[in-house]
Each structure stands twice: as structure tokens, then as C-alpha cells.
Short mmCIF file of C-alpha atoms in Angstrom, two decimals:
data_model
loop_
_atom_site.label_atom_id
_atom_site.label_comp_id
_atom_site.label_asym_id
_atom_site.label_seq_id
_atom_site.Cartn_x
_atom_site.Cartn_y
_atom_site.Cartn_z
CA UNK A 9 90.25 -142.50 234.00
CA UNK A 10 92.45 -140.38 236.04
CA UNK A 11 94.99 -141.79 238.54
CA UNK A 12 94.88 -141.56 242.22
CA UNK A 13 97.76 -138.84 241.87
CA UNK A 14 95.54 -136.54 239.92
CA UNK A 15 93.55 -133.64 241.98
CA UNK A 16 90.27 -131.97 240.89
CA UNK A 17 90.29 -128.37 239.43
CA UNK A 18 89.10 -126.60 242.57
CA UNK A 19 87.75 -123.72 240.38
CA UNK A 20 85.53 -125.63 238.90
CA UNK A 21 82.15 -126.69 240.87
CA UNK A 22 81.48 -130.21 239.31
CA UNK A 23 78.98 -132.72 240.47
CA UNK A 24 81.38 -134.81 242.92
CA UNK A 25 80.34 -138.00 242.94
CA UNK A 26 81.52 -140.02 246.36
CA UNK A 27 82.02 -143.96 245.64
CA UNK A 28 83.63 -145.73 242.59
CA UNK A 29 81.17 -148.69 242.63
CA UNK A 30 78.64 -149.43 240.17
CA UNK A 31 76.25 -146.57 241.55
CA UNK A 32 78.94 -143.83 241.56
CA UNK A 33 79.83 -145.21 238.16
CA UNK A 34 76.71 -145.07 236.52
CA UNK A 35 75.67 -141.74 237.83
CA UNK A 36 79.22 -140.18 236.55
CA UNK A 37 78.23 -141.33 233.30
CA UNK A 38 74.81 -140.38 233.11
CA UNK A 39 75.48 -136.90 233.87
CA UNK A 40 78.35 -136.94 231.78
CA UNK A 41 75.83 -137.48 229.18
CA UNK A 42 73.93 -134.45 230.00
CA UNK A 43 76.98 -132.43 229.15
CA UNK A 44 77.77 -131.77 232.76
CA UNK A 45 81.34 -132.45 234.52
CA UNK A 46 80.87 -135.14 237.06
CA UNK A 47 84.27 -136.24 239.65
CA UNK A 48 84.32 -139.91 240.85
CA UNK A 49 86.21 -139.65 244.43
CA UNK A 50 86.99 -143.32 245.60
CA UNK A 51 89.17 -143.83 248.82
CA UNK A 52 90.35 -146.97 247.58
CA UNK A 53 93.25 -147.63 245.45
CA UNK A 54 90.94 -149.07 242.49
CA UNK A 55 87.19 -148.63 241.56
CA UNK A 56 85.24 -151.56 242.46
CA UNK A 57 86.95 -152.14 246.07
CA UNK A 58 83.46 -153.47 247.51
CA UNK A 59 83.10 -155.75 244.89
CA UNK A 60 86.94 -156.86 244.80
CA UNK A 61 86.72 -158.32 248.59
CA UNK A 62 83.72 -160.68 248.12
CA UNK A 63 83.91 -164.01 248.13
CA UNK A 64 85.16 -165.93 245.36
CA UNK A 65 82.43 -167.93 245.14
CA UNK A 66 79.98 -164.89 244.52
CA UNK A 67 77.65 -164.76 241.23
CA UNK A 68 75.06 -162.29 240.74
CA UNK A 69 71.65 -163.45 241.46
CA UNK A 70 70.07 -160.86 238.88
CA UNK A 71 70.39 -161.78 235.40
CA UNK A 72 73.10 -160.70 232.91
CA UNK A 73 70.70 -158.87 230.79
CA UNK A 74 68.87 -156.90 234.01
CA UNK A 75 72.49 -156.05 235.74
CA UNK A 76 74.29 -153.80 232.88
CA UNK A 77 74.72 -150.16 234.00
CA UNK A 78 73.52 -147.35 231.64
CA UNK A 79 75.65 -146.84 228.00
CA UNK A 80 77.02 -150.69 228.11
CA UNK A 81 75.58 -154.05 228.40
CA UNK A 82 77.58 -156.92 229.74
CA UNK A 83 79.42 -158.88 227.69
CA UNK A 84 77.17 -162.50 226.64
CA UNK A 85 79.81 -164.62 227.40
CA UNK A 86 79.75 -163.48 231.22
CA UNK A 87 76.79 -166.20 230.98
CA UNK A 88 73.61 -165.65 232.48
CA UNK A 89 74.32 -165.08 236.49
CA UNK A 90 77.66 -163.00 236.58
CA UNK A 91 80.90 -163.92 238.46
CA UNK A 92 82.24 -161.17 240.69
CA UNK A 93 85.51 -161.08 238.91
CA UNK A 94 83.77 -160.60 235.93
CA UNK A 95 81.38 -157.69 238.10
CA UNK A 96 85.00 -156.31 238.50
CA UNK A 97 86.06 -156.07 234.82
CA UNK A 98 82.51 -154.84 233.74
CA UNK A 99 83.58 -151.78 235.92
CA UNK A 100 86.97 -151.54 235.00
CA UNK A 101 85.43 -151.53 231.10
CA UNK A 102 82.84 -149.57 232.15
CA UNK A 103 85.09 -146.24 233.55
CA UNK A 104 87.22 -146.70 230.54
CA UNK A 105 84.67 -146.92 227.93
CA UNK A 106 82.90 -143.67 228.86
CA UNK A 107 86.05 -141.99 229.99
CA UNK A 108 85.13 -141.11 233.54
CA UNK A 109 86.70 -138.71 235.69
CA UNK A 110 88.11 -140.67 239.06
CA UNK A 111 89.95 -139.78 241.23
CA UNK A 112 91.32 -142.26 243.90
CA UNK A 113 92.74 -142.64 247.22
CA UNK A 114 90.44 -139.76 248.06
CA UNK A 115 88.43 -140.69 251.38
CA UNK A 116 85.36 -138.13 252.12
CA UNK A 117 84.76 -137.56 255.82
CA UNK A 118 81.96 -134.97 255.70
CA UNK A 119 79.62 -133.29 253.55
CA UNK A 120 78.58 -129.78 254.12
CA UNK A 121 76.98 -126.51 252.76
CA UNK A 122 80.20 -124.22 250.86
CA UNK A 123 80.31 -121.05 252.95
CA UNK A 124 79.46 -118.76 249.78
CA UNK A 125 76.20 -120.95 249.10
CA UNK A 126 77.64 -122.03 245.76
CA UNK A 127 76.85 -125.68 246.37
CA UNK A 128 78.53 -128.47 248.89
CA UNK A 129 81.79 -128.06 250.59
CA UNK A 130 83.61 -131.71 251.07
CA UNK A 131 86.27 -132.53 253.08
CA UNK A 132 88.75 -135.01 252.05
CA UNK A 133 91.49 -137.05 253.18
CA UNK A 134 95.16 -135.10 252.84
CA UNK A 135 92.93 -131.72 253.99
CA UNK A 136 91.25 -131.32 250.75
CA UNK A 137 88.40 -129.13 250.63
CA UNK A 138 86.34 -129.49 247.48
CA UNK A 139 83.49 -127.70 246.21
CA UNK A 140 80.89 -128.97 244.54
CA UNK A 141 77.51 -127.76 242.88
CA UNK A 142 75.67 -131.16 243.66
CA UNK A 143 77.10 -134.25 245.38
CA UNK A 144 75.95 -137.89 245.06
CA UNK A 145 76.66 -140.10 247.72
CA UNK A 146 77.19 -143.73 246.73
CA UNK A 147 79.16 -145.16 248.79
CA UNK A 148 77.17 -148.65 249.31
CA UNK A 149 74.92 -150.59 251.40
CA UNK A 150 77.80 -152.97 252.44
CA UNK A 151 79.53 -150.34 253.60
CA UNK A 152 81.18 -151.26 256.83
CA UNK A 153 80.78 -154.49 258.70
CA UNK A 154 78.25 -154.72 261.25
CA UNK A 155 78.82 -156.83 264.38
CA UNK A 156 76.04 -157.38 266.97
CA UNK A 157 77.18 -156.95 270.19
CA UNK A 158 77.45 -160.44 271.97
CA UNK A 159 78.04 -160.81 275.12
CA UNK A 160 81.68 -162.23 275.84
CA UNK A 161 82.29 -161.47 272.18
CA UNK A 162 85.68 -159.29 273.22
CA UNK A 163 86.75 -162.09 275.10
CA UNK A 164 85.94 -165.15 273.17
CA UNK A 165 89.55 -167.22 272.29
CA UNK A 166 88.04 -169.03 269.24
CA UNK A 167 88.94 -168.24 265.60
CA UNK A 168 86.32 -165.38 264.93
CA UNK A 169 85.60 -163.08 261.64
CA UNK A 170 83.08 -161.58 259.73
CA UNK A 171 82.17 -162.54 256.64
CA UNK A 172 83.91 -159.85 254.75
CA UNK A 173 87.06 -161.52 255.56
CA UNK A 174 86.06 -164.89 253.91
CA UNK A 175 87.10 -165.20 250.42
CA UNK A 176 87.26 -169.63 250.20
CA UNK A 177 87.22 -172.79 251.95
CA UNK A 178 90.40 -173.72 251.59
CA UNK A 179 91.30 -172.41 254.95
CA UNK A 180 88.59 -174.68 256.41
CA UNK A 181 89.61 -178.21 254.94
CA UNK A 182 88.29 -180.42 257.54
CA UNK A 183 87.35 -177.69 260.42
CA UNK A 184 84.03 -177.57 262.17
CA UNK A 185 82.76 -174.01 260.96
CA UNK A 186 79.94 -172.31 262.41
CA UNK A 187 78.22 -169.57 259.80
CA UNK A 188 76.69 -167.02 261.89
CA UNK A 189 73.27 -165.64 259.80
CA UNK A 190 70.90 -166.85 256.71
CA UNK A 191 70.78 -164.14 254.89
CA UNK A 192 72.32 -164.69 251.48
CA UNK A 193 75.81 -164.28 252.48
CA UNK A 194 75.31 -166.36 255.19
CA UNK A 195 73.75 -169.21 253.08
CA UNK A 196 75.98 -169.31 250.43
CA UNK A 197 79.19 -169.01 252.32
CA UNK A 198 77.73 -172.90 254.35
CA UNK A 199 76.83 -174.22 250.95
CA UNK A 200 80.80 -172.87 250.10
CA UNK A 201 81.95 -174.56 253.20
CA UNK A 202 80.28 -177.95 252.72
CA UNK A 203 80.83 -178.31 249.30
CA UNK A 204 84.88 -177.20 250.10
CA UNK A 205 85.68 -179.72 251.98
CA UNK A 206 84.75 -178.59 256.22
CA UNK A 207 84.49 -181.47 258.41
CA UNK A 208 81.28 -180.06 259.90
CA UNK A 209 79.32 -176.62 259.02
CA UNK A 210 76.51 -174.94 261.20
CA UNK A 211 74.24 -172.15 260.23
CA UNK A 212 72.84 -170.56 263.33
CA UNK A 213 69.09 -169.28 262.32
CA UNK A 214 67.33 -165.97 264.69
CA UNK A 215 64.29 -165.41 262.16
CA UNK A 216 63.76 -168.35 259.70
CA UNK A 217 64.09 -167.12 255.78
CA UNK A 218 61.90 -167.39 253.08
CA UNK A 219 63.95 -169.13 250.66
CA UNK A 220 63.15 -168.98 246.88
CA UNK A 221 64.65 -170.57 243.91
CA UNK A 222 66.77 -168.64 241.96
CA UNK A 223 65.32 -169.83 238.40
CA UNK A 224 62.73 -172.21 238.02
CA UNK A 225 62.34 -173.84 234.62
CA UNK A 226 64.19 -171.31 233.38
CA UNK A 227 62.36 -167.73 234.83
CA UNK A 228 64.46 -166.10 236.89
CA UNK A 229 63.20 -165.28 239.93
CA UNK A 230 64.28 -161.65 239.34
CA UNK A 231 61.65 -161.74 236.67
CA UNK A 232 58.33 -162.28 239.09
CA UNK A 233 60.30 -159.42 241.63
CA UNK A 234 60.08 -156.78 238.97
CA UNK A 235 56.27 -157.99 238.17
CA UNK A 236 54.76 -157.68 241.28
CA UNK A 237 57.18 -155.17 243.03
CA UNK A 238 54.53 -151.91 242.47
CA UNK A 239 51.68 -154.69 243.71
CA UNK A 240 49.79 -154.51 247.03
CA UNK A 241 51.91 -155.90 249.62
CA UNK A 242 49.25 -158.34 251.16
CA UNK A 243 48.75 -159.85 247.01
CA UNK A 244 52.20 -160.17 247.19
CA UNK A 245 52.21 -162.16 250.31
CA UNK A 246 49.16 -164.47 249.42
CA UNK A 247 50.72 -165.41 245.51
CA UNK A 248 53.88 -166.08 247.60
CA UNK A 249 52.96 -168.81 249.80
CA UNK A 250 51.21 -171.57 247.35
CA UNK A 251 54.86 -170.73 244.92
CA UNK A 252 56.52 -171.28 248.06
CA UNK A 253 54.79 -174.80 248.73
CA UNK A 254 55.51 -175.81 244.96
CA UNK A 255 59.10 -174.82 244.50
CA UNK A 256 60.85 -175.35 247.99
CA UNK A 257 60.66 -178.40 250.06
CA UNK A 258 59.37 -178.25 253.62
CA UNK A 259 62.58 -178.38 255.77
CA UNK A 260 60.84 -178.19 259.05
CA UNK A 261 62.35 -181.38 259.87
CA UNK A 262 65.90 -179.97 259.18
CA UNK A 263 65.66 -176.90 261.62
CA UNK A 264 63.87 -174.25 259.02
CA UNK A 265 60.28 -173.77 258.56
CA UNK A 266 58.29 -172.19 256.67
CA UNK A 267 58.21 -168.37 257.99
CA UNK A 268 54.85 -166.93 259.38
CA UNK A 269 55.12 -163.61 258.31
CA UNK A 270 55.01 -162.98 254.51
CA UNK A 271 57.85 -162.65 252.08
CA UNK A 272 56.85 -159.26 250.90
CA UNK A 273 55.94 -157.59 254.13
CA UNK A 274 59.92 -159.31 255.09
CA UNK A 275 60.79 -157.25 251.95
CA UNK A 276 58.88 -153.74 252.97
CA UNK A 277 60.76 -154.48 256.25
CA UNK A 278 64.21 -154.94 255.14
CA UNK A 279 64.63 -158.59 254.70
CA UNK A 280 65.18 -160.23 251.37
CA UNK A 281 65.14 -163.50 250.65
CA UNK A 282 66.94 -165.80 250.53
CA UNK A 283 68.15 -166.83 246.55
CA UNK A 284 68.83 -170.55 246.47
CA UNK A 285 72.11 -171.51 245.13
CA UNK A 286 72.17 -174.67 246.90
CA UNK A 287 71.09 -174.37 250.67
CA UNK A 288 68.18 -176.13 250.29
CA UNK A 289 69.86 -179.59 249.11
CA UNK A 290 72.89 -179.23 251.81
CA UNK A 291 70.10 -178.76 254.23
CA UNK A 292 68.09 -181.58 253.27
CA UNK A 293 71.24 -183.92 253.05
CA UNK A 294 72.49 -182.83 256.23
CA UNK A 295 75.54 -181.22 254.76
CA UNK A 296 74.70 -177.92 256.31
CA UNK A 297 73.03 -178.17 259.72
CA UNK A 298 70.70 -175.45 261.34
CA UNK A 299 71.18 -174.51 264.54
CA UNK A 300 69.69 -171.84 267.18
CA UNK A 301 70.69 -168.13 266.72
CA UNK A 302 74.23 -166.71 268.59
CA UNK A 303 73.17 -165.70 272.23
CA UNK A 304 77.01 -165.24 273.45
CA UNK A 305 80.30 -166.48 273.76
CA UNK A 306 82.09 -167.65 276.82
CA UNK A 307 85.84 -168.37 276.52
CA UNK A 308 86.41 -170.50 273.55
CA UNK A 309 82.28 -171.75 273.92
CA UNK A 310 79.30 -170.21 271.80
CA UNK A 311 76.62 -169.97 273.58
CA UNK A 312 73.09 -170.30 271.32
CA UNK A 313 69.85 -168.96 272.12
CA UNK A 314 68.36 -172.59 273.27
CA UNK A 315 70.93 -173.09 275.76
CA UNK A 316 73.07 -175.11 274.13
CA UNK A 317 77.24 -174.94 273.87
CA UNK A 318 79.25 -174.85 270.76
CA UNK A 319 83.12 -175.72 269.75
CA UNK A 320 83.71 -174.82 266.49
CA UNK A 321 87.03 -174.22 264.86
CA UNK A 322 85.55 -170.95 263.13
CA UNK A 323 82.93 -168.59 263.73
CA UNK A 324 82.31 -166.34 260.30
CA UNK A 325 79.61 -164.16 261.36
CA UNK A 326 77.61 -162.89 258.20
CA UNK A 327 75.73 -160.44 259.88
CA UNK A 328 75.37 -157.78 257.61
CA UNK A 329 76.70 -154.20 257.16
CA UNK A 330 75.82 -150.97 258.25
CA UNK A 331 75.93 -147.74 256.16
CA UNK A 332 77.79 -145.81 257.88
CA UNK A 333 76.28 -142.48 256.53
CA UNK A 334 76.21 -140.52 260.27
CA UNK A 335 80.03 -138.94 259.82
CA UNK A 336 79.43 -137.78 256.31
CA UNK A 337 75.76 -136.77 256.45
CA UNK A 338 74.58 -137.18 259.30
CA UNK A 339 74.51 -133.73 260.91
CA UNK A 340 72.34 -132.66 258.04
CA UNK A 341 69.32 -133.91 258.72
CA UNK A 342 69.01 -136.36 256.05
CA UNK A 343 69.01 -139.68 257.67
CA UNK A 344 65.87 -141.87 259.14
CA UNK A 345 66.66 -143.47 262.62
CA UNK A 346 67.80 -146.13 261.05
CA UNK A 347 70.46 -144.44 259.36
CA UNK A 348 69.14 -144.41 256.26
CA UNK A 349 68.77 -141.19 253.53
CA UNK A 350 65.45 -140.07 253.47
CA UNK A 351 65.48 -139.99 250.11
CA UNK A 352 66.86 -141.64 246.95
CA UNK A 353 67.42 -141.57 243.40
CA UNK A 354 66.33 -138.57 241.73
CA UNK A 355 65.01 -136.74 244.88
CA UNK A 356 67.20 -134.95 247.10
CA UNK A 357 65.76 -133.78 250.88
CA UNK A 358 63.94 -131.14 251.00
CA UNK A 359 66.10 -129.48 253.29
CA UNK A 360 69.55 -130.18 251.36
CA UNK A 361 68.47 -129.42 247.81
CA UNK A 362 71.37 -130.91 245.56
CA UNK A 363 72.52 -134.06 247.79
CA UNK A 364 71.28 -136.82 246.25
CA UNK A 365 71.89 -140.76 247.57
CA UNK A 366 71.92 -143.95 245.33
CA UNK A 367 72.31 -147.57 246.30
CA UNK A 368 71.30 -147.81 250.11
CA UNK A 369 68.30 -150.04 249.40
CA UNK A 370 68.42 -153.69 248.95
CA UNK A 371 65.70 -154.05 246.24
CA UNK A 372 64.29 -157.86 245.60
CA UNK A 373 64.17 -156.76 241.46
CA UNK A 374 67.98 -156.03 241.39
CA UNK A 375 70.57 -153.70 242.63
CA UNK A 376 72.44 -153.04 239.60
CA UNK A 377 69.07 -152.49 237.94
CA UNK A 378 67.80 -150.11 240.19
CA UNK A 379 70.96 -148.00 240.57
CA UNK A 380 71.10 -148.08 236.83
CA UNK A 381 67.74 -146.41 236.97
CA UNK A 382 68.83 -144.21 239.78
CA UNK A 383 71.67 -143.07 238.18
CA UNK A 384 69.20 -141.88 235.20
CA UNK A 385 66.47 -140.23 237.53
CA UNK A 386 69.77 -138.06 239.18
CA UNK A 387 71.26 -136.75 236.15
CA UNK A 388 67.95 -135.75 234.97
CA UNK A 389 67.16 -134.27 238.04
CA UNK A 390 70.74 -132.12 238.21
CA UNK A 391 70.36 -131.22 234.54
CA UNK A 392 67.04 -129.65 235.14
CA UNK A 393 67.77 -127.70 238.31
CA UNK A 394 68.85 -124.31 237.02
CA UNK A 395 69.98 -123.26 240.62
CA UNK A 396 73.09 -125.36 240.51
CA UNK A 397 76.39 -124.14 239.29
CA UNK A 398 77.49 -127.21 237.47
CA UNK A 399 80.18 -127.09 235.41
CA UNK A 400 79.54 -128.50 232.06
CA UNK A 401 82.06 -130.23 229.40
CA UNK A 402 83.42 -128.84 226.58
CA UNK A 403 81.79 -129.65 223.26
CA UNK A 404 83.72 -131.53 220.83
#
């Protein structure tokens, strides 16, 4: 693994790979494989930054067999649901086992065509311009925090941050937190809370969750999303609801009911679910309370959607992430409104042959699984297209 002194042969027109998480990873390998010379460029310090400022708490909740990037497994005694320190020295093994080629403290700000049509021309932090025959952007779906625009927000005195910032509960020993959003940061980070020792902790709720149990009698849930993920979205929905009824208790009672849409048409839309890692026992116990979704804030007051006036000590807003994709891409045509690629894996768009984008999707089967397969359908993809000027390894 190079250090974050070294600097690319510019001569050379290597796949340039932008990211050092598990997606860049596993695509620099996997064309590494097909002989060809792929560049990591990660504008952190270290590979695995994203993964490096979760919370401690964090686990995986995909199995250890379904999680391993291509060319090596992870380890057995990381136990079933991974920790993210362990995540983090999977990675760290992983770029040193198959002898990557990063390069760090190398920020991209924008991808474009190379004047002379050889490939992609990237510019880089410290005025680097780097050429390369094919890029792959991986730079993450938790990419840069998102915010919602409250009103009073700018103005609000109260202890505020976003959940990216939270790493324990230590700092909360006997505070009155309010969590901010039920997705599964949000969830967890409550259960985190109560079980660490806050006075009080609030989850304010916009659009109830389906919840569903991580592993039941041992099948991981993982296991049913990779069954019925190439099923009929309306079968999905209708198998969903009676597994629902059986597995998760009705907390209508506590604030959360059952949702009326279904969970795969939440999924087609954007919205996982929510993995239970203990939510729905805080809830029921009263350990976590639910609460009506942020409206505003109005000095040191939050102000929820029913009317009502909150205190709290904290606010930790887990309200997601944006990509972040219009500076480097975005002028090429290859984002959806929503700021998404308009294509993934082993496709590029159709008008920027040679760009190709891996991990912006939130899957329900598995992240790590499907960049993993990603990462296989791109190298494939580059090997085969004759019309890029990849540089290829020397044969040993």
C-alpha cells in the first residue's frame, strides 16, 4: 500500500479508483486481478475513514459470511455480526493482502473528459491533474451529512449535532437526549443512549418504520432479503405483513404503529428497515420514548410537528447523508434528480462510457455483498472494453 506521500505515474493511464472504502477496495482488487493497474485515491489520511467515525457501538447487520469483499473472507472469530473496528482491520488486511495501490490525502473535486480523448481527466487536491482510462467513483452513500432545514435551526442555543459526531454515551450520563430520526442510525444510537446511562431519551418519528428482527431463531434476516429481492414487489409486501405480525410486537400503544404502506415498496422507494438490535424492548419498557417528528426550533425549545415544546439537553439528529456527487459529476449528465448515478455496477452511462459508480444504493440483502458483486461486474466490464487505454501490470 503506498503512502499518502507517494504520487501516481502520470504517464501511465490506470483505472483511478476515487474512495478507499470497501467499494473502492474491492474494485482495485478485482481489476487488479484482470491484470490491469488500478490507483486507490482517498482524501483521508487512512483507508476506511467512513467506517473509522461510526459509532462505537456499530455491528454489521449482514452476516460475517455475506459481508467479505472479493479474494478474502473475514476472519471466524469476528463472530457472526461484525464490529466496526473489526470492519476497519478487515480493510486494513484487506489493502495489504492484495497489495493495492493507494494513494492518500488525495481529495478529487471533479471528473472530466482528458482533452486528447484518452480517457478521464481528474482534478485533485495540491493541483493534480490525473489521467485516467476509466474511473470508478466510490466514494459512499454516507457521504456528507445531511441536515433538513428547520426553521430556527441557525439560531437554536441547545446542544445540537448530527449523528456523525456521536461515537458513545458517555457524554450523556444522566442528560435528557432527544434522537432526531428512526432509521437505523437513529434507532440504535436511543437504544445506545438508554442502555448508557441518559436520564431520559426521545426518538422523534415523521414516517413510522417497519421494524424487523435481525435473526429469528437463528435466520438472519439478510437471508429472506436476498430470497425475495428479484420477487414482485406487491408478493413482497403481502409475505411481509403476516412475518411482521409474528415476529414484532404491536407498539401502537408506545407511539409506533404498524406502517400502511408496504416494506418492500418502502424499499423500491428508498427506505430500509429498520434491523432490530434492541428498539423494540426499550420501546416497549419505556426506556426509549417516541415522540412527533422535528417541526422547528425556537431559542433553546424544539418545536415537534403536534405542537408540542421540547427541552432536551441534546439534540443528535440522525438524519441521513447526502451523496454529494453534483461537484465531481454532476456537470456530466450522469445523475437522476435525486442526485443519484444513473447507473451502477458494471454499467457505465451511456453518455460517459468508462465512468462507472459503486456503492450509492442502500440494498436490504447487504452492502458489502452487493459492492462485492459490483466490484466483480466493473472489472469485467473494463477488462472487456477494448476502447480503453488501461494500463496493465507487469507479469511476474
Amino acid at each position: 500500500m503506498a503512502d499518502s506521500t507517494a504520487s501516481p505515474n502520470h504517464t501511465d493511464h490506470p483505472v483511478y479508483v476515487i474512495g478507499g472504502g470497501p467499494g473502492g477496495l474491492s474494485v482495485a482488487h478485482t481489476l487488479r486481478a484482470q491484470g490491469l493497474r488500478a490507483v486507490v485515491l482517498e482524501k483521508s489520511d487512512r483507508i476506511g475513514a467512513s467506517w473509522r467515525g461510526h459509532y462505537d457501538r456499530l455491528h454489521l447487520h449482514t452476516t460475517r459470511r455475506l459481508s467479505g469483499l472479493p479474494g478474502l473472507p473475514m476472519p471466524r472469530r469476528f463472530g457472526r455480526w461484525v464490529s466496526r473496528d473489526d470492519v476497519v482491520r478487515y480493510l486494513e488486511k484487506y489493502a495489504e493482502h492484495h497489495d493495492l495501490e493507494i494513494v492518500t490525502g488525495v481529495e478529487v473535486s471533479r471528473v472530466e473528459p482528458s482533452p486528447d480523448g484518452s480517457g478521464w481527466l481528474l482534478r485533485a487536491t495540491g493541483g493534480r491533474e490525473l489521467t485516467g482510462a476509466a474511473v470508478v467513483v466510490a466514494t459512499g452513500h454516507n457521504h456528507t451529512p445531511r441536515i433538513p432545514d428547520w426553521p430556527g435551526r441557525d439560531t437554536y442555543s441547545g446542544e445540537f449535532l448530527h449523528a456523525r459526531a456521536y461515537r458513545n454515551p458517555a457524554p450523556y450520563t444522566g442528560r435528557d437526549v432527544l434522537v432526531v430520526g428512526v432509521g437505523n442510525t437513529g434507532a440504535e444510537i436511543a437504544v445506545d443512549l438508554a442502555e448508557g446511562g441518559a436520564s431520559r431519551v426521545r426518538l422523534a418519528v415523521r414516517t413510522t418504520p417497519h421494524i424487523v428482527r435481525r435473526s429469528t431463531a437463528g435466520w438472519a434476516a439478510q437471508f429472506t432479503s436476498i430470497l425475495v429481492r428479484r420477487l414482485p414487489v406487491g408478493l413482497v409486501d403481502r409475505l411481509a405483513r403476516p412475518l411482521a405480525r409474528l415476529s414484532v410486537p404491536d407498539l401502537s400503544a408506545q407511539g409506533l404503529p404498524r406502517p400502511d404502506t408496504g416494506l418492500y415498496s418502502r424499499v423500491e422507494e428508498g427506505a430500509v428497515p429498520v434491523l432490530d438490535v434492541g428498539l423494540v424492548d426499550a420501546v416497549r419498557k419505556g426506556r426509549v420514548e417516541i415522540v412527533a417528528a422535528v417541526d422547528g426550533f425556537e431559542g433553546d425549545k424544539v418545536i415537534l410537528a403536534d405542537g408540542s415544546r421540547l427541552s432536551p439537553d441534546a439534540v443528535i439528529a440522525a438524519t441521513g447523508y447526502v451523496r454529494a456527487l453534483e461537484g465531481l459529476v454532476g456537470h456530466l449528465g450522469v445523475l437522476d434528480p435525486r442526485g443519484r448515478p444513473t447507473a451502477r455496477g458494471g454499467r457505465t452511462p451511456a453518455n460517459a462510457p468508462g465512468l462507472y459508480f459503486t456503492g450509492f444504493t442502500n440494498p436490504i440483502s447487504g452492502n458489502l455483498r452487493e459492492m462485492a458483486i459490483d466490484a466483480t461486474k466493473i472489472a469485467k466490464s473494463v477488462a472487456r472494453d477494448r476502447s480503453l487505454r488501461v494500463s496493465r501490470l507487469p507479469v511476474t
